[in-house]
Every structure is written in structure tokens, then in C-alpha cells.
Coordinates of N, CA and C in Angstrom, one line a residue:
Chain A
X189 N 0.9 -1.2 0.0 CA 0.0 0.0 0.0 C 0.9 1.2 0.0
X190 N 0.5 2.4 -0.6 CA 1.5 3.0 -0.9 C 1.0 4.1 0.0
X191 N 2.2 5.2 0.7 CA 2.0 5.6 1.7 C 1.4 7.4 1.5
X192 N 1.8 7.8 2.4 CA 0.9 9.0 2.7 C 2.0 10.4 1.7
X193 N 1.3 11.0 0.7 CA 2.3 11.9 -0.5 C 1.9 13.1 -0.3
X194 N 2.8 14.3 -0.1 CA 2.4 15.6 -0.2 C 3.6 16.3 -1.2
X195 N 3.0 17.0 -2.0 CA 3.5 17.9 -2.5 C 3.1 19.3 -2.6
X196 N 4.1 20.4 -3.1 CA 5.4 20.0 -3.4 C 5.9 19.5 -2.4
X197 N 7.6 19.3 -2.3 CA 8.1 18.7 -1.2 C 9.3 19.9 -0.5
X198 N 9.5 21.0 -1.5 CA 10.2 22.2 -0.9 C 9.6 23.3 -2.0
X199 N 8.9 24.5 -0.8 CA 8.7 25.3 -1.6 C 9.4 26.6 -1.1
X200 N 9.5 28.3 -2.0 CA 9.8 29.6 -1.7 C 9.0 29.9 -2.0
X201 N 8.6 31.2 -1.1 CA 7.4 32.3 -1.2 C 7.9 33.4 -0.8
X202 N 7.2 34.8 -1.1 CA 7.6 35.2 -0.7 C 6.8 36.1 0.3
X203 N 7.0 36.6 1.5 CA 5.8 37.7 2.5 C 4.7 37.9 1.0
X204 N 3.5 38.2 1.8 CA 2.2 38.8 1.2 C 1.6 37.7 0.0
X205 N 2.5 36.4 -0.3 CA 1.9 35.9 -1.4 C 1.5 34.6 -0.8
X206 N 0.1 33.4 -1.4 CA -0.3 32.5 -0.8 C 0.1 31.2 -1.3
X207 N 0.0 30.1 -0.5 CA 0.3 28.9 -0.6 C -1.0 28.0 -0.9
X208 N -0.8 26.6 -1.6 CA -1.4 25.9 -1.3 C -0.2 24.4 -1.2
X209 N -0.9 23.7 -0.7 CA -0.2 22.4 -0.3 C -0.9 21.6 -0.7
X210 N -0.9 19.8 -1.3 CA -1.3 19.4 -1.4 C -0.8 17.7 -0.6
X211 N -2.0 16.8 -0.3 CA -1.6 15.6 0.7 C -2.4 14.8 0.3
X212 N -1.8 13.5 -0.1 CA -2.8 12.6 -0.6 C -2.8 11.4 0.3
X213 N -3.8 10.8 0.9 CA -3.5 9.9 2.5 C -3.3 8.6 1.6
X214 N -3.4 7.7 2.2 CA -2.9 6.7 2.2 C -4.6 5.4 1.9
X215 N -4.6 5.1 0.6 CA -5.8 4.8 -0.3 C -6.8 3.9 1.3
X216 N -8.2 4.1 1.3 CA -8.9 4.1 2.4 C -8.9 4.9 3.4
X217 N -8.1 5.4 3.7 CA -8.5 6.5 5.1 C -9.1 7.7 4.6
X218 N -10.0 8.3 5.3 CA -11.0 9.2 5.2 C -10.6 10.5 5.8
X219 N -9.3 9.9 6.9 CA -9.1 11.4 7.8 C -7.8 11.5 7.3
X220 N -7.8 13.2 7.2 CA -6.7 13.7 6.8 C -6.3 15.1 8.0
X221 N -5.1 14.9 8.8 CA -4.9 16.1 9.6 C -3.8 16.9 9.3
X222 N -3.6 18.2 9.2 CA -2.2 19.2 9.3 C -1.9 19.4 9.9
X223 N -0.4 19.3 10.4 CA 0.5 19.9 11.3 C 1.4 20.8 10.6
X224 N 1.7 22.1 11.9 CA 3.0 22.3 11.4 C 4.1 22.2 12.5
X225 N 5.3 21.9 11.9 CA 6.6 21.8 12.5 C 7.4 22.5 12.5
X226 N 7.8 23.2 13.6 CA 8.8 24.4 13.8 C 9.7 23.8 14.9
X227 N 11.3 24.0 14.9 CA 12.0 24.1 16.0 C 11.7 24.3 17.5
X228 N 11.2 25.3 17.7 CA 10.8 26.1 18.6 C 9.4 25.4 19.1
X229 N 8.6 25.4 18.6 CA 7.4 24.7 18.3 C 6.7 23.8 18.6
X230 N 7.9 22.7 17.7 CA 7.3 21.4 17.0 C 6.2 21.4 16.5
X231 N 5.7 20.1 16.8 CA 4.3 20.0 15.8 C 3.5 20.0 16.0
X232 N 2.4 21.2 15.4 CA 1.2 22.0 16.7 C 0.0 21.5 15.2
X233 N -0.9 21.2 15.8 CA -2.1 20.6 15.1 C -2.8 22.0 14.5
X234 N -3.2 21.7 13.3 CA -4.0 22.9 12.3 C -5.3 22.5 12.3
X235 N -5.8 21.9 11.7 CA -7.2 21.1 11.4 C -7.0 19.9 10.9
X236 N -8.3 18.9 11.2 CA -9.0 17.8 10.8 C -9.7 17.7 10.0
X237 N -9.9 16.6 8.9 CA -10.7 16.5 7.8 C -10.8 15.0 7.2
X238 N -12.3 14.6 7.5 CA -12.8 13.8 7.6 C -14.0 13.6 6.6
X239 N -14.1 12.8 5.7 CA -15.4 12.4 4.9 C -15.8 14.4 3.8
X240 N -14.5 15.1 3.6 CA -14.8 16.5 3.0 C -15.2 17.4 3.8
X241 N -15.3 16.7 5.9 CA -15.7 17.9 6.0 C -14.7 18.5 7.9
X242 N -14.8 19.7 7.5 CA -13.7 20.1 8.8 C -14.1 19.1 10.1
X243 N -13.5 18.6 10.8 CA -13.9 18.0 12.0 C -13.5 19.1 13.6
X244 N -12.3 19.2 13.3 CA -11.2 20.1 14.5 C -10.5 20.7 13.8
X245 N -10.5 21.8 14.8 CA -9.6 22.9 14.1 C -8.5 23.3 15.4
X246 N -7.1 23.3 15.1 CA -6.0 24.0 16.1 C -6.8 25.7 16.0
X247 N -5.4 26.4 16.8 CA -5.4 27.4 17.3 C -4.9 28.8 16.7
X248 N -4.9 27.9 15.4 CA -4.2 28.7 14.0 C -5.4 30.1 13.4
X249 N -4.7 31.3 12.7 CA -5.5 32.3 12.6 C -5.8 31.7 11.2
X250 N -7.5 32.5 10.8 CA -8.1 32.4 9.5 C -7.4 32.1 7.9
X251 N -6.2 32.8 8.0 CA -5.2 32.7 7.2 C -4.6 31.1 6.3
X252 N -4.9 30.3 7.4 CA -4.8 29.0 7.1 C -6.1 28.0 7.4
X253 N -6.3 27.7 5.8 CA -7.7 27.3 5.5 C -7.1 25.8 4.8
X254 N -7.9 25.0 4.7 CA -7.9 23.3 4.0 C -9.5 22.9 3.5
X255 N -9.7 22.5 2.7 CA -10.3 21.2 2.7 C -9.9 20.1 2.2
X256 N -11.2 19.0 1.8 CA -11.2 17.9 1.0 C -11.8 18.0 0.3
X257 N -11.4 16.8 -0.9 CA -12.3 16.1 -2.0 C -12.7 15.0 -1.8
X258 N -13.5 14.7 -2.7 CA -14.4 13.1 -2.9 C -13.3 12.1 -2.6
X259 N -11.8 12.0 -3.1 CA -11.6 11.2 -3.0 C -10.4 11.1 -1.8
X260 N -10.4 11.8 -1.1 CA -9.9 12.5 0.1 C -8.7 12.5 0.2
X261 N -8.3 13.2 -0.3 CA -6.9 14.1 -1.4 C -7.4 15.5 0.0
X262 N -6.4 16.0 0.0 CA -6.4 17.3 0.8 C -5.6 18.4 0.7
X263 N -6.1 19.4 0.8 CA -5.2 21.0 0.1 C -5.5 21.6 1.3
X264 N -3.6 22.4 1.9 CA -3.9 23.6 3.0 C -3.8 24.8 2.2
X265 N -4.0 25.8 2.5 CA -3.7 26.8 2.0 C -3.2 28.3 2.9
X266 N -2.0 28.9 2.9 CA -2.3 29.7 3.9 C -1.7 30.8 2.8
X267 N -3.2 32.1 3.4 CA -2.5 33.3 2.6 C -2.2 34.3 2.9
X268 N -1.6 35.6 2.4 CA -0.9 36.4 3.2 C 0.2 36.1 4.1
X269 N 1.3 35.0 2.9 CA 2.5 34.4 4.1 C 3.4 35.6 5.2
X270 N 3.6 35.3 5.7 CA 4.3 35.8 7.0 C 5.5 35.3 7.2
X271 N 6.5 35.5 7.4 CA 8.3 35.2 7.6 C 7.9 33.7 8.7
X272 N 7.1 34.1 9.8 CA 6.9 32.9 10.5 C 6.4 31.6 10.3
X273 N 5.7 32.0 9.1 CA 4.9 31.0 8.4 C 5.8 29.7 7.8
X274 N 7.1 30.4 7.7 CA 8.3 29.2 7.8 C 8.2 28.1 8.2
X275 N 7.8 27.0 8.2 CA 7.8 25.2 8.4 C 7.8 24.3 7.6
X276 N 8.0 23.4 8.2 CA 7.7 22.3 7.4 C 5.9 21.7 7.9
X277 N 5.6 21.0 6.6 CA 4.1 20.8 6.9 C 3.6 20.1 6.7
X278 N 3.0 19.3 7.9 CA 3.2 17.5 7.5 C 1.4 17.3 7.3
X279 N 1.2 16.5 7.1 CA -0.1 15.8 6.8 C 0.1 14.6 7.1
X280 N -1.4 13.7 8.3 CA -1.2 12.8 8.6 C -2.5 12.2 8.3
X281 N -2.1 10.9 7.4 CA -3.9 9.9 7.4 C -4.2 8.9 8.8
X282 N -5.6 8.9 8.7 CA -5.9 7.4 9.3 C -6.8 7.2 9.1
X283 N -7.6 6.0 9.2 CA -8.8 5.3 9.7 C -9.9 6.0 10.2
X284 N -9.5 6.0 11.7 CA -10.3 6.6 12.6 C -10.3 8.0 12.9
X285 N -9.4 8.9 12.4 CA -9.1 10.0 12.7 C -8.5 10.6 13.8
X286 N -8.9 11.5 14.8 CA -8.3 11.6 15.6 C -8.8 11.1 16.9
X287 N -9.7 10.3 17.0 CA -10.4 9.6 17.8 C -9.6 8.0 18.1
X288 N -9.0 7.9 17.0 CA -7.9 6.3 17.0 C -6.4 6.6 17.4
X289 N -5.8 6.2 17.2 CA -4.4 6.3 17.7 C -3.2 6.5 16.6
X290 N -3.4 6.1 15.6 CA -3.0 5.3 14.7 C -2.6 6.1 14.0
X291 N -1.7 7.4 13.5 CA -1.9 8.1 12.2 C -0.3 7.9 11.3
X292 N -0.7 8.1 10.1 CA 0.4 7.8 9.4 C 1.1 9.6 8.5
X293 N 1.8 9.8 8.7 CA 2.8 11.1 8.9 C 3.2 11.1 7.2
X294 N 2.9 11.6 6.2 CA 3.6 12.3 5.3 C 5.1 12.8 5.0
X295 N 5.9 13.1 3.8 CA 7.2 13.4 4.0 C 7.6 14.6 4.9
X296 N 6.4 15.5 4.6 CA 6.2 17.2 4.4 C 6.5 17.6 3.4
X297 N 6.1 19.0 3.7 CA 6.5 20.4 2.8 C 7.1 21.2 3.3
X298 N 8.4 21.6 3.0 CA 9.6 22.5 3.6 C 9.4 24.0 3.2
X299 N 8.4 24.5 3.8 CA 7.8 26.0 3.4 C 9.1 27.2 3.8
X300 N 9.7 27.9 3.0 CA 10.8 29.2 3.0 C 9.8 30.5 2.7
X301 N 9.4 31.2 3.8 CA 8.9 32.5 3.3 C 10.1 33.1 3.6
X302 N 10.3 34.4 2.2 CA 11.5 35.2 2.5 C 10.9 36.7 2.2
Chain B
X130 N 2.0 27.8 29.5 CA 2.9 26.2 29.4 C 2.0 25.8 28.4
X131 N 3.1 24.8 27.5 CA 2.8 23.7 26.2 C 2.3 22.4 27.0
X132 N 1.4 21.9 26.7 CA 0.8 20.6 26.9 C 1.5 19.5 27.1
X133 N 2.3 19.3 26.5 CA 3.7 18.3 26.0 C 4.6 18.8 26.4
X134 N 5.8 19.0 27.1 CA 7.1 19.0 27.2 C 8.3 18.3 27.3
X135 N 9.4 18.4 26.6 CA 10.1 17.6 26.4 C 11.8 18.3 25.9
X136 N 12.6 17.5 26.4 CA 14.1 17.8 26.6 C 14.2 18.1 25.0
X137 N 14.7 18.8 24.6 CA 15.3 18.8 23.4 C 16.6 18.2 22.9
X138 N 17.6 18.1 23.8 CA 18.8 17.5 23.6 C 19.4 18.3 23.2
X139 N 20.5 18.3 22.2 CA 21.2 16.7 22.0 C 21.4 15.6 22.7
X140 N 21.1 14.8 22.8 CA 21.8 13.6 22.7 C 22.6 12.6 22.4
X141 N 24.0 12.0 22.6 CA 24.7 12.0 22.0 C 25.2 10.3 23.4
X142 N 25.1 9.4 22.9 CA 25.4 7.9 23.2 C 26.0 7.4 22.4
X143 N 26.9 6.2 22.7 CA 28.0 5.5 22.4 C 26.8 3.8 22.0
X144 N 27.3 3.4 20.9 CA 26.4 2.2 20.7 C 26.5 1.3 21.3
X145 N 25.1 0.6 21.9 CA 25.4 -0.6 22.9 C 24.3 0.3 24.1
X146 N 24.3 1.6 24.4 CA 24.2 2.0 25.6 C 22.7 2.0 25.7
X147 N 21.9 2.6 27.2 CA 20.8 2.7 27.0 C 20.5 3.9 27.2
X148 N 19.3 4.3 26.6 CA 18.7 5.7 25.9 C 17.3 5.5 26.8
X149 N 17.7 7.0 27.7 CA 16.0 7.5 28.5 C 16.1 8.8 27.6
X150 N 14.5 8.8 27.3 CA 13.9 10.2 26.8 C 12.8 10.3 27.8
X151 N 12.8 11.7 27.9 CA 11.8 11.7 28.8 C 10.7 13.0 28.4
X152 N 9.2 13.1 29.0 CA 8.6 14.0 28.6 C 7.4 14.6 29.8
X153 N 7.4 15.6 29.9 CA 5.8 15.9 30.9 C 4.9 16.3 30.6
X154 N 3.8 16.2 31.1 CA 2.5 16.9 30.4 C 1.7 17.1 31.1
X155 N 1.0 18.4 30.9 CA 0.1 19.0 32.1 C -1.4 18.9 32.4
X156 N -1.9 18.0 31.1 CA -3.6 17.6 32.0 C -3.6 16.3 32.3
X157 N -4.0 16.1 33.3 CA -4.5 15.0 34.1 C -5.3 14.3 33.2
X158 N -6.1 14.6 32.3 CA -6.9 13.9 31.5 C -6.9 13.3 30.9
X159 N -5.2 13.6 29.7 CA -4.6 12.8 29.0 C -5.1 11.2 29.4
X160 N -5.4 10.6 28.7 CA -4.9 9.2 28.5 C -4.3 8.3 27.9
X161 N -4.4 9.1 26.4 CA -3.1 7.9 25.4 C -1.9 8.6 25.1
X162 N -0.7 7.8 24.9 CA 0.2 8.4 24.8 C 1.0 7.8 23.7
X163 N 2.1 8.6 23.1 CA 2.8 7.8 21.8 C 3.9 8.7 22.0
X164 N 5.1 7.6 21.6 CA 6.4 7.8 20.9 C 6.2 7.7 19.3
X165 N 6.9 8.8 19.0 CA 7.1 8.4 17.3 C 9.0 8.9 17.2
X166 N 9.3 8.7 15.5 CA 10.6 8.5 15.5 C 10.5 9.0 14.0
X167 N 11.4 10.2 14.1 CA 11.0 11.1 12.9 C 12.8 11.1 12.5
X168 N 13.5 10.5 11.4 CA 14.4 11.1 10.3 C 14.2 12.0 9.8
X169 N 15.6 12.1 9.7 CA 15.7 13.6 8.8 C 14.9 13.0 7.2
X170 N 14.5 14.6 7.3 CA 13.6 14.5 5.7 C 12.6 13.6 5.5
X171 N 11.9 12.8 6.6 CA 11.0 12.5 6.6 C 9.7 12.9 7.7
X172 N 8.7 12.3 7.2 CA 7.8 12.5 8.6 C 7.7 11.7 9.8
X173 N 7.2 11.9 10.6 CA 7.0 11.0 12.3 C 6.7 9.9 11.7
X174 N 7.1 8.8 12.7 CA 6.4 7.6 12.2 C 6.3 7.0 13.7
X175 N 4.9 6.4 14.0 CA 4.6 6.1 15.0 C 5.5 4.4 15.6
X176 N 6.2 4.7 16.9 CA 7.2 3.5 17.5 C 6.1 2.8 18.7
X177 N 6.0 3.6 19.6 CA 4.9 3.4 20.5 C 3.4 3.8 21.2
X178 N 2.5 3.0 21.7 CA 1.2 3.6 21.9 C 1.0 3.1 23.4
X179 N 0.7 3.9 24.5 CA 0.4 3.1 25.5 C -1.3 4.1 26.0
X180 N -1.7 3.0 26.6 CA -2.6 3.5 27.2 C -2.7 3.6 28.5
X181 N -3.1 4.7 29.2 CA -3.3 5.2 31.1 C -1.8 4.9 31.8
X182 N -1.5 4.6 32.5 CA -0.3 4.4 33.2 C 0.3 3.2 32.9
X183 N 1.5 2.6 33.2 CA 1.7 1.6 33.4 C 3.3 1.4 31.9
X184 N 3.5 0.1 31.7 CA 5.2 -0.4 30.9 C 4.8 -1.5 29.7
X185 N 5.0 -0.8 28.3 CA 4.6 -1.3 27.4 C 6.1 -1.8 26.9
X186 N 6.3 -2.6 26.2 CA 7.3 -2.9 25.7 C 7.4 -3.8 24.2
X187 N 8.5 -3.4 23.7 CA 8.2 -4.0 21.9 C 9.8 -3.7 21.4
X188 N 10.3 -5.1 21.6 CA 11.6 -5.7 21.5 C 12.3 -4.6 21.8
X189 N 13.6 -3.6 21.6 CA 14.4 -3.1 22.8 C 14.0 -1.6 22.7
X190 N 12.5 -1.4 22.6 CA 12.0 -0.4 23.2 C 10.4 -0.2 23.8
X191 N 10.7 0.3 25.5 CA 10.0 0.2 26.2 C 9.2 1.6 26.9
X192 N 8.2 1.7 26.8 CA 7.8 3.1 26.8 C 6.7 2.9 28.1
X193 N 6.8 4.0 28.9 CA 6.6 4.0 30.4 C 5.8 5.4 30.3
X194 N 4.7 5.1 31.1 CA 3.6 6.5 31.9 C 3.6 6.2 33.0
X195 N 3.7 7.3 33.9 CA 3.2 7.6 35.6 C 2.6 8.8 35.5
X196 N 0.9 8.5 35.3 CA 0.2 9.6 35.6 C -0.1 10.1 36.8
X197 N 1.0 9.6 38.0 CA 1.1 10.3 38.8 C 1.8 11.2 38.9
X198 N 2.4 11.5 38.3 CA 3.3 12.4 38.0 C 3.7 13.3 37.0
X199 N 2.6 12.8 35.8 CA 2.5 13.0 34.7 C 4.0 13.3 33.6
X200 N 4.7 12.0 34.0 CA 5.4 11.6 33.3 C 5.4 10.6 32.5
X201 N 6.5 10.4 31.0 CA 6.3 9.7 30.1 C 7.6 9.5 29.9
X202 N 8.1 8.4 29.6 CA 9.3 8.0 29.1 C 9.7 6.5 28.3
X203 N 10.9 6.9 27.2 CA 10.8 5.8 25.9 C 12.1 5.5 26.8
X204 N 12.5 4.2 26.9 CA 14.0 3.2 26.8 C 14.1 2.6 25.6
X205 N 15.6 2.8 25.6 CA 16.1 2.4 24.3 C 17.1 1.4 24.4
X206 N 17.0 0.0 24.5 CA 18.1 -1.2 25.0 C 19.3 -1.2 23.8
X207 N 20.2 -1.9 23.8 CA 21.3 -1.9 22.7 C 21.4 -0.8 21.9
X208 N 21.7 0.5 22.0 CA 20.9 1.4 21.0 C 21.8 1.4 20.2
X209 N 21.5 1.3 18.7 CA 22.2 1.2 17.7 C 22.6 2.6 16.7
X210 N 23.7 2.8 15.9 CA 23.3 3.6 15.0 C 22.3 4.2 14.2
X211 N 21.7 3.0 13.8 CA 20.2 3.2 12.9 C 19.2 4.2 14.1
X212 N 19.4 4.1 15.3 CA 18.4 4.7 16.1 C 18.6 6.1 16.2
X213 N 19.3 6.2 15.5 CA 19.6 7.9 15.4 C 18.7 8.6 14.8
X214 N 17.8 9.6 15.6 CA 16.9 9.9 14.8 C 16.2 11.1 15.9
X215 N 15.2 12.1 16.0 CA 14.5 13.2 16.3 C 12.8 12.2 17.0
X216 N 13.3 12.2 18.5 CA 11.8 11.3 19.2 C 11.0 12.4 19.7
X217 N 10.0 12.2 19.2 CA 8.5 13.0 20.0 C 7.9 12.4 20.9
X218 N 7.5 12.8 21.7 CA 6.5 12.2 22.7 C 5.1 13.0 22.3
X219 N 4.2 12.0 22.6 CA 2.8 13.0 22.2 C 1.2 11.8 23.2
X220 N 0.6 13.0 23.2 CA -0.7 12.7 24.1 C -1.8 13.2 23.3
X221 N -2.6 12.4 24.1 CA -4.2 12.8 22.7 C -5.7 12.5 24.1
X222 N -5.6 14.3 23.7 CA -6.8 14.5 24.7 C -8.1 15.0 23.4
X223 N -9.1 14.3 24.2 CA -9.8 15.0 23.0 C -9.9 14.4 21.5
X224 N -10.3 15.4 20.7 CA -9.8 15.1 19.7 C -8.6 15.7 19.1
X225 N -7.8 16.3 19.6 CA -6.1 16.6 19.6 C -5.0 15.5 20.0
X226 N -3.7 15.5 19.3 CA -2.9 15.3 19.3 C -2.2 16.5 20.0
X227 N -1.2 16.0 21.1 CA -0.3 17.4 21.2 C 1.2 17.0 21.4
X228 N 1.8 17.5 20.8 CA 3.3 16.9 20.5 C 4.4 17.1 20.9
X229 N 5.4 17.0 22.0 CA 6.6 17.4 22.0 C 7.7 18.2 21.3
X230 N 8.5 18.6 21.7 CA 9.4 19.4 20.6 C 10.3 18.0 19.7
X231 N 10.9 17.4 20.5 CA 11.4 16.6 20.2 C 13.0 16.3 20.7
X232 N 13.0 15.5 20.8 CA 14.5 14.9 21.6 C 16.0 14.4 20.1
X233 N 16.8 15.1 20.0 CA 17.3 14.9 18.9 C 18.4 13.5 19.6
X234 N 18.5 12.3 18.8 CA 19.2 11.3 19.4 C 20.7 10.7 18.1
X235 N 21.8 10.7 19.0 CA 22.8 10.7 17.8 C 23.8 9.0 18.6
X236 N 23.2 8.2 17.7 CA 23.7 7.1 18.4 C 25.3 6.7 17.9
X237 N 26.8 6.7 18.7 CA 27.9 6.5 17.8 C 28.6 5.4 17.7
X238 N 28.9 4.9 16.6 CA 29.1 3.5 16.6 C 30.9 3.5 17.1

């Protein structure tokens, strides 16, 4: 079974211009979640996305938005980058979502705002 | 305070030796808990899952809760080169995950 894919896999942006990301889970799982990972940080939960539709959402401002599709493929998007917006940005599938244990982690996306 | 806490390291062991990571966390409510094991340029990948207190183990690594104290810690027996790698600790309250910074681990042969 082939595993959990996000692209791109390193992007540049620059302040004021928007991202999208894209995460494709791992064929059967329904739930798709974003993290981001910073140094400082680590890896702080964005939102949940389950069956196309938001489930949980982190603590993150409006700026960073996702959905899904039918075939539960998943796009983040954040606009108006910010220097801090700097991370890497993982996407994790599973089964159960975040109610299971179980989640399977993506390569990331190595986000450079300059 | 962050939900998860955890030593950042470096850490830096001789191969053969044994490897404590350790982590704290501040609600009481927590109940499940996970190690993962994240390489460079890759994502986390989940090593251990325990559930409420108590000593889970899965060949030479053993992963320990005392929610008395709301501690969490991974053992690492023979630790080998290959184990060289960036460990998270993480708890799931809710429907959240909440994650550790992460413990950077450099095993030397």
C-alpha cells in the first residue's frame, strides 16, 4: 500500500503571497490532519478533515484554511505568508481519525517565506 | 505552558548503551500516549502507543507513563546507529494530538 504523499516537497514564497499544499492519504483512510513543525514549536495541530468535512480545528488564525475532495486528497492553504509561516508541513492519514491512535505522517513540505 | 514538554537534547550515546527520553505533560486527563521516530527529511512515524499508566514494551524499546506524576518515558536497550533519529512524545486528549518538541538522538558506533 503505498503511503501518505504531499507535494510540493520544498517550496519559496515570498511575504504577502499565498500557498497551497497538497496531501494525498494513504488509499482508504477518510481522515486527513495538518500539522506544522517548527524548531521552537514542534508540531502544533492545524485542522481535521474527515469524509470533505472540517472535523477540529487548532489554534491557527483564519489565514490557514484546507479542505477535501471526494476522494480524500487534501489541500492547505495559507494566505498572506508571513516570515513565521516558515515550516515544514506535515499531513497525517488514518482510519479513525483523531479519535484512533493510529496516524500515518507524510514526508512534508519544507515551506521558505523570504 | 505547552501541553507536551520535552528535553530537546542533543543527545549523544556510544552504541550498545541505553537511551532514556523523557517528557511531561500537564492535564491530568490525558490518557493515550505515543512515541514516534521522525528522520531527517522524513515524517513521524509512529514506534509506541500506551494507554493510562503503566510499561509497554516492543523488542528493545519500552515506553513508560506515571500519571502520577505525569510523566512519560521511551527506553532504548542496545541502542544502535540506525536509532539515530529526532523522538516526540505526544498525548491525545480530545480530539487533539499534542506533540513534544522533540529529543534529537545521535547514536555513535
Amino acid at each position: 500500500k503505498a503511503g501518505v504523499t504531499q507535494t510540493p516537497r520544498y517550496l519559496i514564497k515570498t511575504r504577502g503571497q499565498q500557498v497551497t499544499l497538497s496531501c494525498s492519504p494513504i488509499s482508504g483512510h477518510r481522515s486527513v490532519s495538518w500539522y506544522q513543525q517548527t524548531p521552537g514549536q514542534g508540531l502544533q495541530f492545524l485542522f481535521e478533515y474527515f469524509s470533505e468535512t472540517q472535523r477540529n480545528k487548532g489554534n491557527f488564525p483564519g489565514r490557514f484554511s484546507g479542505r477535501q475532495f471526494s476522494n480524500s486528497r487534501s489541500e492547505m492553504n495559507v494566505s498572506t505568508l508571513e516570515l513565521g509561516d516558515s515550516a515544514l508541513y506535515l499531513c497525517a492519514s488514518s482510519l479513525e481519525g483523531l479519535a484512533g491512535s493510529q496516524q500515518y505522517f507524510g514526508p512534508g513540505t519544507r515551506l521558505t517565506v523570504t | 505552558q505547552k501541553e507536551v514538554e520535552q528535553d530537546p537534547g542533543p543527545l549523544s550515546v556510544p552504541e550498545g548503551a541505553i537511551v532514556s527520553l523523557n517528557c511531561t505533560y500537564s492535564n491530568s486527563a490525558f490518557q493515550y500516549f505515543m512515541w514516534y521516530r521522525q528522520y531527517s527529511r522524513k515524517g513521524p512515524e509512529l514506534l509506541m502507543y500506551t494507554y493510562s499508566s503503566g510499561n509497554k514494551e516492543d523488542g528493545r524499546f519500552t515506553a513508560q507513563v506515571d500519571k502520577s506524576s505525569k510523566y512519560i518515558s521511551l527506553f532504548i536497550r542496545d541502542s544502535q546507529p540506525s536509532d539515530s533519529a529526532t523522538y516526540l512524545c505526544a498525548a491525545r486528549g480530545g480530539n487533539q494530538f499534542y506533540f513534544g518538541t522533540g529529543t534529537s538522538l545521535t547514536v555513535i558506533p
